[in-house]
Amino acid sequence: MLVFLNGRFVREEEAVVSVFDRSFLYGDGLFETMLVADGKPFRWMQHLERLGRGADFLKIKLPFSSAQLFEFAQNLIAENKMPDALLRLTVSRGVGVRGYLPRGAENPTVVMSLHENPAAALLKESESGARQAVHPDASVFPKWKLTISSLRLPANEPLAQFKTCNKLPQILARAEADSASADEALLLNTDGFVVEGASSNLFWIEHDSICTPPLASGVLPGVTRAVVVEICESLGMEIRECNVSAELLKKMNGVFVSLSSWGIVEAESLDGCLLGRSPLTEKIRAAYWKCVRVETM
């Protein structure tokens, strides 16, 4: 496996950074994880725009342009022969003086790596070579068990807008989910509302409306979340941003999460309580994979 590291392609065992790198020491950096389908990163520009906003906020000067990074990514995908994968792009502030003050850290570390895509089995090649989603029978897609984490996220947190390398609340929440034999943990904010999953954005269906927590509640503005909003608008579905409690979430007509790796995942239970099922979830999921096919052809 080849890894991109600061302008070079190196074998993964040689892809190392300094023990004094600030991302290692303090989580002082950003990352993006995106779907690669048919050899093309899905929604590249949206991911890079979020990365750029985060870099501006943290005052990290990116050493490569979006166009340069895209070319590096395409070469990485081709060299590793992984047309269906997950691409992780990590930017660290780099090496600086000891302590929290970022003075002297003027050479950011940039890494790109490819990883197996867990949803790849849900796609297949037609005889003509066009990408097609598998039969839309819901039974072929995973359904997740959710649990409420004991961790809380601060409401109105500016850093929540970006994927920073410091994800301890999400790490601990995901560990709680694993201990509870759940697939994903949902986190509440300091106002007591459910805001997002440890690695996903949250949606629920109330009657015929698709609902999701407002960004101000402490939600990461996920790229897949934005695709879901676009899909709902294109299909004429009502999409609303609103708050929800854990108990109220259990009473909804359907619950699903969105993330780059799996796309749209329906939730079957929350803390052991079976959740409602709505045909709208499957409709949105089919539209999502159609969007991926069209944009990566």
PDB file of C-alpha atoms in Angstrom:
ATOM      1  CA  MET A   1       0.000   0.000   0.000  1.00  0.00           C
ATOM      2  CA  LEU A   2       1.284   3.454  -0.918  1.00  0.00           C
ATOM      3  CA  VAL A   3       0.603   6.512   1.226  1.00  0.00           C
ATOM      4  CA  PHE A   4       0.903  10.153   0.229  1.00  0.00           C
ATOM      5  CA  LEU A   5       3.133  12.042   2.658  1.00  0.00           C
ATOM      6  CA  ASN A   6       4.137  15.671   2.128  1.00  0.00           C
ATOM      7  CA  GLY A   7       4.348  15.493  -1.659  1.00  0.00           C
ATOM      8  CA  ARG A   8       5.773  11.951  -1.891  1.00  0.00           C
ATOM      9  CA  PHE A   9       4.275   8.506  -2.352  1.00  0.00           C
ATOM     10  CA  VAL A  10       5.831   6.079   0.108  1.00  0.00           C
ATOM     11  CA  ARG A  11       5.095   2.566   1.319  1.00  0.00           C
ATOM     12  CA  GLU A  12       2.861   2.556   4.376  1.00  0.00           C
ATOM     13  CA  GLU A  13       5.598   1.180   6.628  1.00  0.00           C
ATOM     14  CA  GLU A  14       7.716   4.194   5.663  1.00  0.00           C
ATOM     15  CA  ALA A  15       4.915   6.725   6.111  1.00  0.00           C
ATOM     16  CA  VAL A  16       5.978   8.130   9.480  1.00  0.00           C
ATOM     17  CA  VAL A  17       5.828  11.568  11.086  1.00  0.00           C
ATOM     18  CA  SER A  18       7.819  13.126  13.909  1.00  0.00           C
ATOM     19  CA  VAL A  19       6.978  12.301  17.509  1.00  0.00           C
ATOM     20  CA  PHE A  20       6.976  16.080  17.966  1.00  0.00           C
ATOM     21  CA  ASP A  21       4.236  16.612  15.387  1.00  0.00           C
ATOM     22  CA  ARG A  22       1.491  18.706  16.978  1.00  0.00           C
ATOM     23  CA  SER A  23      -1.287  16.467  15.716  1.00  0.00           C
ATOM     24  CA  PHE A  24       0.297  13.588  17.652  1.00  0.00           C
ATOM     25  CA  LEU A  25       0.951  15.728  20.729  1.00  0.00           C
ATOM     26  CA  TYR A  26      -2.251  17.788  20.896  1.00  0.00           C
ATOM     27  CA  GLY A  27      -4.629  16.747  18.126  1.00  0.00           C
ATOM     28  CA  ASP A  28      -3.676  20.025  16.434  1.00  0.00           C
ATOM     29  CA  GLY A  29      -4.915  19.293  12.941  1.00  0.00           C
ATOM     30  CA  LEU A  30      -7.819  18.439  10.682  1.00  0.00           C
ATOM     31  CA  PHE A  31      -8.957  15.498   8.614  1.00  0.00           C
ATOM     32  CA  GLU A  32     -11.490  14.543   5.972  1.00  0.00           C
ATOM     33  CA  THR A  33     -12.749  11.092   5.066  1.00  0.00           C
ATOM     34  CA  MET A  34     -14.449  10.680   1.719  1.00  0.00           C
ATOM     35  CA  LEU A  35     -15.953   7.964  -0.416  1.00  0.00           C
ATOM     36  CA  VAL A  36     -14.055   6.912  -3.545  1.00  0.00           C
ATOM     37  CA  ALA A  37     -16.274   5.347  -6.201  1.00  0.00           C
ATOM     38  CA  ASP A  38     -15.151   4.276  -9.659  1.00  0.00           C
ATOM     39  CA  GLY A  39     -11.771   5.853  -8.959  1.00  0.00           C
ATOM     40  CA  LYS A  40     -13.168   9.288  -8.108  1.00  0.00           C
ATOM     41  CA  PRO A  41     -13.548  10.976  -4.701  1.00  0.00           C
ATOM     42  CA  PHE A  42     -17.222  11.780  -4.125  1.00  0.00           C
ATOM     43  CA  ARG A  43     -17.958  15.432  -3.335  1.00  0.00           C
ATOM     44  CA  TRP A  44     -14.267  16.348  -3.315  1.00  0.00           C
ATOM     45  CA  MET A  45     -14.895  20.107  -3.426  1.00  0.00           C
ATOM     46  CA  GLN A  46     -17.251  20.063  -0.436  1.00  0.00           C
ATOM     47  CA  HIS A  47     -14.706  18.151   1.626  1.00  0.00           C
ATOM     48  CA  LEU A  48     -11.898  20.498   0.608  1.00  0.00           C
ATOM     49  CA  GLU A  49     -14.023  23.563   1.292  1.00  0.00           C
ATOM     50  CA  ARG A  50     -14.666  22.347   4.841  1.00  0.00           C
ATOM     51  CA  LEU A  51     -10.991  21.522   5.250  1.00  0.00           C
ATOM     52  CA  GLY A  52     -10.097  25.007   4.024  1.00  0.00           C
ATOM     53  CA  ARG A  53     -12.506  26.671   6.445  1.00  0.00           C
ATOM     54  CA  GLY A  54     -11.044  24.625   9.263  1.00  0.00           C
ATOM     55  CA  ALA A  55      -7.493  25.503   8.249  1.00  0.00           C
ATOM     56  CA  ASP A  56      -8.417  29.199   8.199  1.00  0.00           C
ATOM     57  CA  PHE A  57     -10.027  28.896  11.634  1.00  0.00           C
ATOM     58  CA  LEU A  58      -6.972  27.146  13.081  1.00  0.00           C
ATOM     59  CA  LYS A  59      -4.638  29.439  11.116  1.00  0.00           C
ATOM     60  CA  ILE A  60      -2.909  26.544   9.366  1.00  0.00           C
ATOM     61  CA  LYS A  61      -1.618  27.416   5.902  1.00  0.00           C
ATOM     62  CA  LEU A  62      -2.259  24.493   3.574  1.00  0.00           C
ATOM     63  CA  PRO A  63       0.905  23.737   1.564  1.00  0.00           C
ATOM     64  CA  PHE A  64      -1.004  22.401  -1.464  1.00  0.00           C
ATOM     65  CA  SER A  65      -3.964  23.743  -3.438  1.00  0.00           C
ATOM     66  CA  SER A  66      -7.182  21.785  -3.829  1.00  0.00           C
ATOM     67  CA  ALA A  67      -6.237  21.049  -7.448  1.00  0.00           C
ATOM     68  CA  GLN A  68      -2.837  19.711  -6.411  1.00  0.00           C
ATOM     69  CA  LEU A  69      -4.332  17.549  -3.677  1.00  0.00           C
ATOM     70  CA  PHE A  70      -6.909  16.208  -6.125  1.00  0.00           C
ATOM     71  CA  GLU A  71      -4.158  15.189  -8.547  1.00  0.00           C
ATOM     72  CA  PHE A  72      -2.241  13.519  -5.710  1.00  0.00           C
ATOM     73  CA  ALA A  73      -5.411  11.700  -4.648  1.00  0.00           C
ATOM     74  CA  GLN A  74      -6.088  10.446  -8.177  1.00  0.00           C
ATOM     75  CA  ASN A  75      -2.520   9.172  -8.465  1.00  0.00           C
ATOM     76  CA  LEU A  76      -2.778   7.474  -5.073  1.00  0.00           C
ATOM     77  CA  ILE A  77      -5.991   5.711  -6.084  1.00  0.00           C
ATOM     78  CA  ALA A  78      -4.489   4.593  -9.394  1.00  0.00           C
ATOM     79  CA  GLU A  79      -1.168   3.423  -7.912  1.00  0.00           C
ATOM     80  CA  ASN A  80      -2.928   1.362  -5.236  1.00  0.00           C
ATOM     81  CA  LYS A  81      -5.531   0.053  -7.711  1.00  0.00           C
ATOM     82  CA  MET A  82      -8.336   0.897  -5.291  1.00  0.00           C
ATOM     83  CA  PRO A  83     -11.174   2.468  -7.313  1.00  0.00           C
ATOM     84  CA  ASP A  84     -13.697   1.755  -4.535  1.00  0.00           C
ATOM     85  CA  ALA A  85     -12.319   2.826  -1.185  1.00  0.00           C
ATOM     86  CA  LEU A  86     -12.271   5.437   1.537  1.00  0.00           C
ATOM     87  CA  LEU A  87      -9.766   8.251   1.241  1.00  0.00           C
ATOM     88  CA  ARG A  88      -8.507   9.889   4.421  1.00  0.00           C
ATOM     89  CA  LEU A  89      -6.804  13.276   4.145  1.00  0.00           C
ATOM     90  CA  THR A  90      -5.071  14.507   7.295  1.00  0.00           C
ATOM     91  CA  VAL A  91      -3.432  17.896   7.841  1.00  0.00           C
ATOM     92  CA  SER A  92      -1.362  18.568  10.965  1.00  0.00           C
ATOM     93  CA  ARG A  93       0.089  21.901  11.971  1.00  0.00           C
ATOM     94  CA  GLY A  94       3.434  20.096  11.970  1.00  0.00           C
ATOM     95  CA  VAL A  95       6.392  20.330  14.323  1.00  0.00           C
ATOM     96  CA  GLY A  96       6.775  23.369  16.590  1.00  0.00           C
ATOM     97  CA  VAL A  97       8.184  24.378  19.925  1.00  0.00           C
ATOM     98  CA  ARG A  98       7.117  22.525  23.073  1.00  0.00           C
ATOM     99  CA  GLY A  99       3.854  23.694  24.609  1.00  0.00           C
ATOM    100  CA  TYR A 100       0.447  24.746  23.394  1.00  0.00           C
ATOM    101  CA  LEU A 101       1.654  27.913  21.646  1.00  0.00           C
ATOM    102  CA  PRO A 102       1.798  27.049  17.914  1.00  0.00           C
ATOM    103  CA  ARG A 103       4.704  29.390  17.263  1.00  0.00           C
ATOM    104  CA  GLY A 104       7.280  27.955  14.874  1.00  0.00           C
ATOM    105  CA  ALA A 105       5.031  25.276  13.413  1.00  0.00           C
ATOM    106  CA  GLU A 106       5.189  26.586   9.863  1.00  0.00           C
ATOM    107  CA  ASN A 107       5.468  23.364   7.850  1.00  0.00           C
ATOM    108  CA  PRO A 108       2.194  21.412   8.012  1.00  0.00           C
ATOM    109  CA  THR A 109       2.186  17.655   7.600  1.00  0.00           C
ATOM    110  CA  VAL A 110      -0.175  16.379   4.890  1.00  0.00           C
ATOM    111  CA  VAL A 111      -1.090  12.703   4.614  1.00  0.00           C
ATOM    112  CA  MET A 112      -3.498  10.824   2.352  1.00  0.00           C
ATOM    113  CA  SER A 113      -4.244   7.129   2.741  1.00  0.00           C
ATOM    114  CA  LEU A 114      -6.733   4.664   1.257  1.00  0.00           C
ATOM    115  CA  HIS A 115      -8.791   2.166   3.225  1.00  0.00           C
ATOM    116  CA  GLU A 116     -11.284  -0.566   2.444  1.00  0.00           C
ATOM    117  CA  ASN A 117     -14.788   0.730   1.856  1.00  0.00           C
ATOM    118  CA  PRO A 118     -17.311  -1.276   3.928  1.00  0.00           C
ATOM    119  CA  ALA A 119     -20.113  -0.335   1.546  1.00  0.00           C
ATOM    120  CA  ALA A 120     -18.308  -1.511  -1.600  1.00  0.00           C
ATOM    121  CA  ALA A 121     -20.157  -4.841  -1.513  1.00  0.00           C
ATOM    122  CA  LEU A 122     -23.412  -2.905  -1.893  1.00  0.00           C
ATOM    123  CA  LEU A 123     -22.364  -1.744  -5.350  1.00  0.00           C
ATOM    124  CA  LYS A 124     -21.846  -3.868  -8.442  1.00  0.00           C
ATOM    125  CA  GLU A 125     -20.749  -3.466 -12.012  1.00  0.00           C
ATOM    126  CA  SER A 126     -23.281  -4.025 -14.773  1.00  0.00           C
ATOM    127  CA  GLU A 127     -22.169  -5.814 -17.935  1.00  0.00           C
ATOM    128  CA  SER A 128     -21.875  -2.420 -19.630  1.00  0.00           C
ATOM    129  CA  GLY A 129     -19.508  -1.216 -16.895  1.00  0.00           C
ATOM    130  CA  ALA A 130     -21.874   1.408 -15.491  1.00  0.00           C
ATOM    131  CA  ARG A 131     -22.053   1.583 -11.710  1.00  0.00           C
ATOM    132  CA  GLN A 132     -25.359   0.401 -10.292  1.00  0.00           C
ATOM    133  CA  ALA A 133     -26.654   0.002  -6.784  1.00  0.00           C
ATOM    134  CA  VAL A 134     -27.633  -3.497  -5.752  1.00  0.00           C
ATOM    135  CA  HIS A 135     -31.290  -4.427  -5.625  1.00  0.00           C
ATOM    136  CA  PRO A 136     -32.978  -1.889  -3.352  1.00  0.00           C
ATOM    137  CA  ASP A 137     -34.410  -4.537  -1.063  1.00  0.00           C
ATOM    138  CA  ALA A 138     -33.760  -3.142   2.420  1.00  0.00           C
ATOM    139  CA  SER A 139     -32.584  -6.551   3.623  1.00  0.00           C
ATOM    140  CA  VAL A 140     -29.276  -6.189   1.788  1.00  0.00           C
ATOM    141  CA  PHE A 141     -28.320  -3.051   3.705  1.00  0.00           C
ATOM    142  CA  PRO A 142     -27.113  -2.950   7.317  1.00  0.00           C
ATOM    143  CA  LYS A 143     -29.410  -1.709  10.049  1.00  0.00           C
ATOM    144  CA  TRP A 144     -27.747  -0.329  13.113  1.00  0.00           C
ATOM    145  CA  LYS A 145     -28.406  -0.618  16.791  1.00  0.00           C
ATOM    146  CA  LEU A 146     -27.933   2.776  18.451  1.00  0.00           C
ATOM    147  CA  THR A 147     -27.236   3.725  22.037  1.00  0.00           C
ATOM    148  CA  ILE A 148     -27.150   7.042  23.894  1.00  0.00           C
ATOM    149  CA  SER A 149     -23.656   7.966  25.056  1.00  0.00           C
ATOM    150  CA  SER A 150     -22.933   9.382  28.494  1.00  0.00           C
ATOM    151  CA  LEU A 151     -20.667  11.981  26.837  1.00  0.00           C
ATOM    152  CA  ARG A 152     -22.019  15.464  26.104  1.00  0.00           C
ATOM    153  CA  LEU A 153     -21.089  17.902  23.363  1.00  0.00           C
ATOM    154  CA  PRO A 154     -21.148  21.674  23.962  1.00  0.00           C
ATOM    155  CA  ALA A 155     -23.948  23.485  22.147  1.00  0.00           C
ATOM    156  CA  ASN A 156     -22.920  26.370  19.888  1.00  0.00           C
ATOM    157  CA  GLU A 157     -19.329  25.098  19.728  1.00  0.00           C
ATOM    158  CA  PRO A 158     -17.404  26.766  16.845  1.00  0.00           C
ATOM    159  CA  LEU A 159     -14.947  23.865  16.570  1.00  0.00           C
ATOM    160  CA  ALA A 160     -17.841  21.479  15.858  1.00  0.00           C
ATOM    161  CA  GLN A 161     -17.933  22.901  12.330  1.00  0.00           C
ATOM    162  CA  PHE A 162     -14.688  21.116  11.450  1.00  0.00           C
ATOM    163  CA  LYS A 163     -13.233  17.615  11.655  1.00  0.00           C
ATOM    164  CA  THR A 164     -10.378  18.304  14.034  1.00  0.00           C
ATOM    165  CA  CYS A 165      -7.902  15.592  14.989  1.00  0.00           C
ATOM    166  CA  ASN A 166      -9.042  15.815  18.600  1.00  0.00           C
ATOM    167  CA  LYS A 167     -12.068  13.504  18.760  1.00  0.00           C
ATOM    168  CA  LEU A 168     -11.908  12.163  22.307  1.00  0.00           C
ATOM    169  CA  PRO A 169     -15.670  12.512  23.019  1.00  0.00           C
ATOM    170  CA  GLN A 170     -16.458  10.578  19.843  1.00  0.00           C
ATOM    171  CA  ILE A 171     -13.808   7.952  20.631  1.00  0.00           C
ATOM    172  CA  LEU A 172     -15.197   7.370  24.113  1.00  0.00           C
ATOM    173  CA  ALA A 173     -18.770   7.362  22.823  1.00  0.00           C
ATOM    174  CA  ARG A 174     -17.892   4.777  20.188  1.00  0.00           C
ATOM    175  CA  ALA A 175     -16.247   2.634  22.876  1.00  0.00           C
ATOM    176  CA  GLU A 176     -19.453   2.846  24.933  1.00  0.00           C
ATOM    177  CA  ALA A 177     -21.433   1.683  21.916  1.00  0.00           C
ATOM    178  CA  ASP A 178     -19.125  -1.269  21.458  1.00  0.00           C
ATOM    179  CA  SER A 179     -19.511  -2.238  25.120  1.00  0.00           C
ATOM    180  CA  ALA A 180     -23.286  -2.078  24.676  1.00  0.00           C
ATOM    181  CA  SER A 181     -23.134  -4.252  21.525  1.00  0.00           C
ATOM    182  CA  ALA A 182     -24.396  -1.296  19.515  1.00  0.00           C
ATOM    183  CA  ASP A 183     -23.200  -0.139  16.107  1.00  0.00           C
ATOM    184  CA  GLU A 184     -23.195   3.581  16.816  1.00  0.00           C
ATOM    185  CA  ALA A 185     -23.467   5.965  19.751  1.00  0.00           C
ATOM    186  CA  LEU A 186     -25.622   9.081  19.714  1.00  0.00           C
ATOM    187  CA  LEU A 187     -24.367  12.077  21.663  1.00  0.00           C
ATOM    188  CA  LEU A 188     -26.463  14.702  23.412  1.00  0.00           C
ATOM    189  CA  ASN A 189     -25.405  18.302  23.742  1.00  0.00           C
ATOM    190  CA  THR A 190     -25.265  20.346  26.917  1.00  0.00           C
ATOM    191  CA  ASP A 191     -28.857  21.467  26.288  1.00  0.00           C
ATOM    192  CA  GLY A 192     -30.028  17.847  26.529  1.00  0.00           C
ATOM    193  CA  PHE A 193     -30.859  17.279  22.843  1.00  0.00           C
ATOM    194  CA  VAL A 194     -29.576  14.473  20.631  1.00  0.00           C
ATOM    195  CA  VAL A 195     -27.236  16.057  18.099  1.00  0.00           C
ATOM    196  CA  GLU A 196     -25.242  13.440  16.172  1.00  0.00           C
ATOM    197  CA  GLY A 197     -23.590  10.060  16.129  1.00  0.00           C
ATOM    198  CA  ALA A 198     -19.978   9.442  17.065  1.00  0.00           C
ATOM    199  CA  SER A 199     -19.158   9.194  13.350  1.00  0.00           C
ATOM    200  CA  SER A 200     -22.411  10.184  11.682  1.00  0.00           C
ATOM    201  CA  ASN A 201     -25.123  12.788  11.312  1.00  0.00           C
ATOM    202  CA  LEU A 202     -28.608  12.043  12.613  1.00  0.00           C
ATOM    203  CA  PHE A 203     -31.953  12.163  10.808  1.00  0.00           C
ATOM    204  CA  TRP A 204     -35.425  11.112  11.834  1.00  0.00           C
ATOM    205  CA  ILE A 205     -38.780  10.941  10.124  1.00  0.00           C
ATOM    206  CA  GLU A 206     -41.795  12.548  11.751  1.00  0.00           C
ATOM    207  CA  HIS A 207     -44.871  11.699   9.713  1.00  0.00           C
ATOM    208  CA  ASP A 208     -43.726  12.755   6.203  1.00  0.00           C
ATOM    209  CA  SER A 209     -41.077  15.250   7.313  1.00  0.00           C
ATOM    210  CA  ILE A 210     -37.344  14.531   7.354  1.00  0.00           C
ATOM    211  CA  CYS A 211     -35.750  16.141  10.414  1.00  0.00           C
ATOM    212  CA  THR A 212     -32.172  16.731  11.509  1.00  0.00           C
ATOM    213  CA  PRO A 213     -30.596  18.707  14.376  1.00  0.00           C
ATOM    214  CA  PRO A 214     -29.621  22.320  13.600  1.00  0.00           C
ATOM    215  CA  LEU A 215     -25.934  23.017  13.096  1.00  0.00           C
ATOM    216  CA  ALA A 216     -25.942  25.450  16.015  1.00  0.00           C
ATOM    217  CA  SER A 217     -26.694  22.551  18.376  1.00  0.00           C
ATOM    218  CA  GLY A 218     -23.094  21.389  18.005  1.00  0.00           C
ATOM    219  CA  VAL A 219     -23.412  19.303  14.859  1.00  0.00           C
ATOM    220  CA  LEU A 220     -20.640  18.683  12.345  1.00  0.00           C
ATOM    221  CA  PRO A 221     -21.878  19.933   8.933  1.00  0.00           C
ATOM    222  CA  GLY A 222     -21.351  16.561   7.288  1.00  0.00           C
ATOM    223  CA  VAL A 223     -20.895  16.357   3.532  1.00  0.00           C
ATOM    224  CA  THR A 224     -23.217  13.343   3.341  1.00  0.00           C
ATOM    225  CA  ARG A 225     -25.674  15.265   5.530  1.00  0.00           C
ATOM    226  CA  ALA A 226     -25.700  18.009   2.897  1.00  0.00           C
ATOM    227  CA  VAL A 227     -26.323  15.416   0.166  1.00  0.00           C
ATOM    228  CA  VAL A 228     -29.337  14.106   2.104  1.00  0.00           C
ATOM    229  CA  VAL A 229     -30.743  17.634   2.348  1.00  0.00           C
ATOM    230  CA  GLU A 230     -30.295  18.068  -1.419  1.00  0.00           C
ATOM    231  CA  ILE A 231     -31.992  14.738  -2.077  1.00  0.00           C
ATOM    232  CA  CYS A 232     -34.977  15.581   0.110  1.00  0.00           C
ATOM    233  CA  GLU A 233     -35.411  18.920  -1.638  1.00  0.00           C
ATOM    234  CA  SER A 234     -35.130  17.327  -5.090  1.00  0.00           C
ATOM    235  CA  LEU A 235     -37.720  14.684  -4.172  1.00  0.00           C
ATOM    236  CA  GLY A 236     -40.119  17.274  -2.782  1.00  0.00           C
ATOM    237  CA  MET A 237     -39.770  16.001   0.792  1.00  0.00           C
ATOM    238  CA  GLU A 238     -40.088  18.460   3.640  1.00  0.00           C
ATOM    239  CA  ILE A 239     -36.749  18.822   5.419  1.00  0.00           C
ATOM    240  CA  ARG A 240     -36.610  20.548   8.804  1.00  0.00           C
ATOM    241  CA  GLU A 241     -33.924  21.397  11.332  1.00  0.00           C
ATOM    242  CA  CYS A 242     -35.185  20.933  14.874  1.00  0.00           C
ATOM    243  CA  ASN A 243     -34.173  19.601  18.273  1.00  0.00           C
ATOM    244  CA  VAL A 244     -35.183  16.221  19.636  1.00  0.00           C
ATOM    245  CA  SER A 245     -34.818  14.410  22.961  1.00  0.00           C
ATOM    246  CA  ALA A 246     -33.749  10.789  23.219  1.00  0.00           C
ATOM    247  CA  GLU A 247     -37.179   9.712  24.437  1.00  0.00           C
ATOM    248  CA  LEU A 248     -38.971  11.546  21.652  1.00  0.00           C
ATOM    249  CA  LEU A 249     -36.608  10.068  19.077  1.00  0.00           C
ATOM    250  CA  LYS A 250     -37.815   6.593  20.035  1.00  0.00           C
ATOM    251  CA  LYS A 251     -41.361   7.564  19.021  1.00  0.00           C
ATOM    252  CA  MET A 252     -40.535   8.761  15.512  1.00  0.00           C
ATOM    253  CA  ASN A 253     -41.628   7.043  12.319  1.00  0.00           C
ATOM    254  CA  GLY A 254     -38.050   6.264  11.356  1.00  0.00           C
ATOM    255  CA  VAL A 255     -34.436   7.075  12.227  1.00  0.00           C
ATOM    256  CA  PHE A 256     -31.316   6.937  10.070  1.00  0.00           C
ATOM    257  CA  VAL A 257     -27.761   8.243  10.092  1.00  0.00           C
ATOM    258  CA  SER A 258     -25.523   9.474   7.297  1.00  0.00           C
ATOM    259  CA  LEU A 259     -21.765   9.105   6.902  1.00  0.00           C
ATOM    260  CA  SER A 260     -19.213   8.934   4.089  1.00  0.00           C
ATOM    261  CA  SER A 261     -18.360   5.261   4.567  1.00  0.00           C
ATOM    262  CA  TRP A 262     -21.851   3.726   4.552  1.00  0.00           C
ATOM    263  CA  GLY A 263     -23.914   6.517   3.050  1.00  0.00           C
ATOM    264  CA  ILE A 264     -27.382   6.127   4.583  1.00  0.00           C
ATOM    265  CA  VAL A 265     -27.891   3.619   7.411  1.00  0.00           C
ATOM    266  CA  GLU A 266     -31.297   2.870   8.894  1.00  0.00           C
ATOM    267  CA  ALA A 267     -31.474   2.487  12.680  1.00  0.00           C
ATOM    268  CA  GLU A 268     -33.425  -0.471  13.993  1.00  0.00           C
ATOM    269  CA  SER A 269     -33.212   0.216  17.719  1.00  0.00           C
ATOM    270  CA  LEU A 270     -32.157   2.772  20.311  1.00  0.00           C
ATOM    271  CA  ASP A 271     -31.022   1.442  23.684  1.00  0.00           C
ATOM    272  CA  GLY A 272     -32.914  -1.783  22.974  1.00  0.00           C
ATOM    273  CA  CYS A 273     -36.141  -0.024  21.980  1.00  0.00           C
ATOM    274  CA  LEU A 274     -37.269  -0.947  18.471  1.00  0.00           C
ATOM    275  CA  LEU A 275     -37.633   2.089  16.244  1.00  0.00           C
ATOM    276  CA  GLY A 276     -40.237   2.858  13.621  1.00  0.00           C
ATOM    277  CA  ARG A 277     -39.604   1.990   9.981  1.00  0.00           C
ATOM    278  CA  SER A 278     -40.446   4.317   7.117  1.00  0.00           C
ATOM    279  CA  PRO A 279     -40.261   3.654   3.352  1.00  0.00           C
ATOM    280  CA  LEU A 280     -38.836   7.155   3.005  1.00  0.00           C
ATOM    281  CA  THR A 281     -35.510   5.933   4.381  1.00  0.00           C
ATOM    282  CA  GLU A 282     -35.106   3.460   1.535  1.00  0.00           C
ATOM    283  CA  LYS A 283     -36.176   6.091  -0.987  1.00  0.00           C
ATOM    284  CA  ILE A 284     -33.483   8.468   0.262  1.00  0.00           C
ATOM    285  CA  ARG A 285     -30.855   5.721   0.326  1.00  0.00           C
ATOM    286  CA  ALA A 286     -31.596   4.720  -3.289  1.00  0.00           C
ATOM    287  CA  ALA A 287     -31.383   8.360  -4.343  1.00  0.00           C
ATOM    288  CA  TYR A 288     -28.063   8.720  -2.511  1.00  0.00           C
ATOM    289  CA  TRP A 289     -26.398   5.848  -4.367  1.00  0.00           C
ATOM    290  CA  LYS A 290     -27.836   7.113  -7.629  1.00  0.00           C
ATOM    291  CA  CYS A 291     -26.227  10.481  -6.875  1.00  0.00           C
ATOM    292  CA  VAL A 292     -22.891   8.757  -6.202  1.00  0.00           C
ATOM    293  CA  ARG A 293     -23.109   6.844  -9.502  1.00  0.00           C
ATOM    294  CA  VAL A 294     -23.980   9.914 -11.540  1.00  0.00           C
ATOM    295  CA  GLU A 295     -21.276  12.127 -10.021  1.00  0.00           C
ATOM    296  CA  THR A 296     -18.489   9.547 -10.284  1.00  0.00           C
ATOM    297  CA  MET A 297     -19.192   8.210 -13.776  1.00  0.00           C
TER     298      MET A 297
END
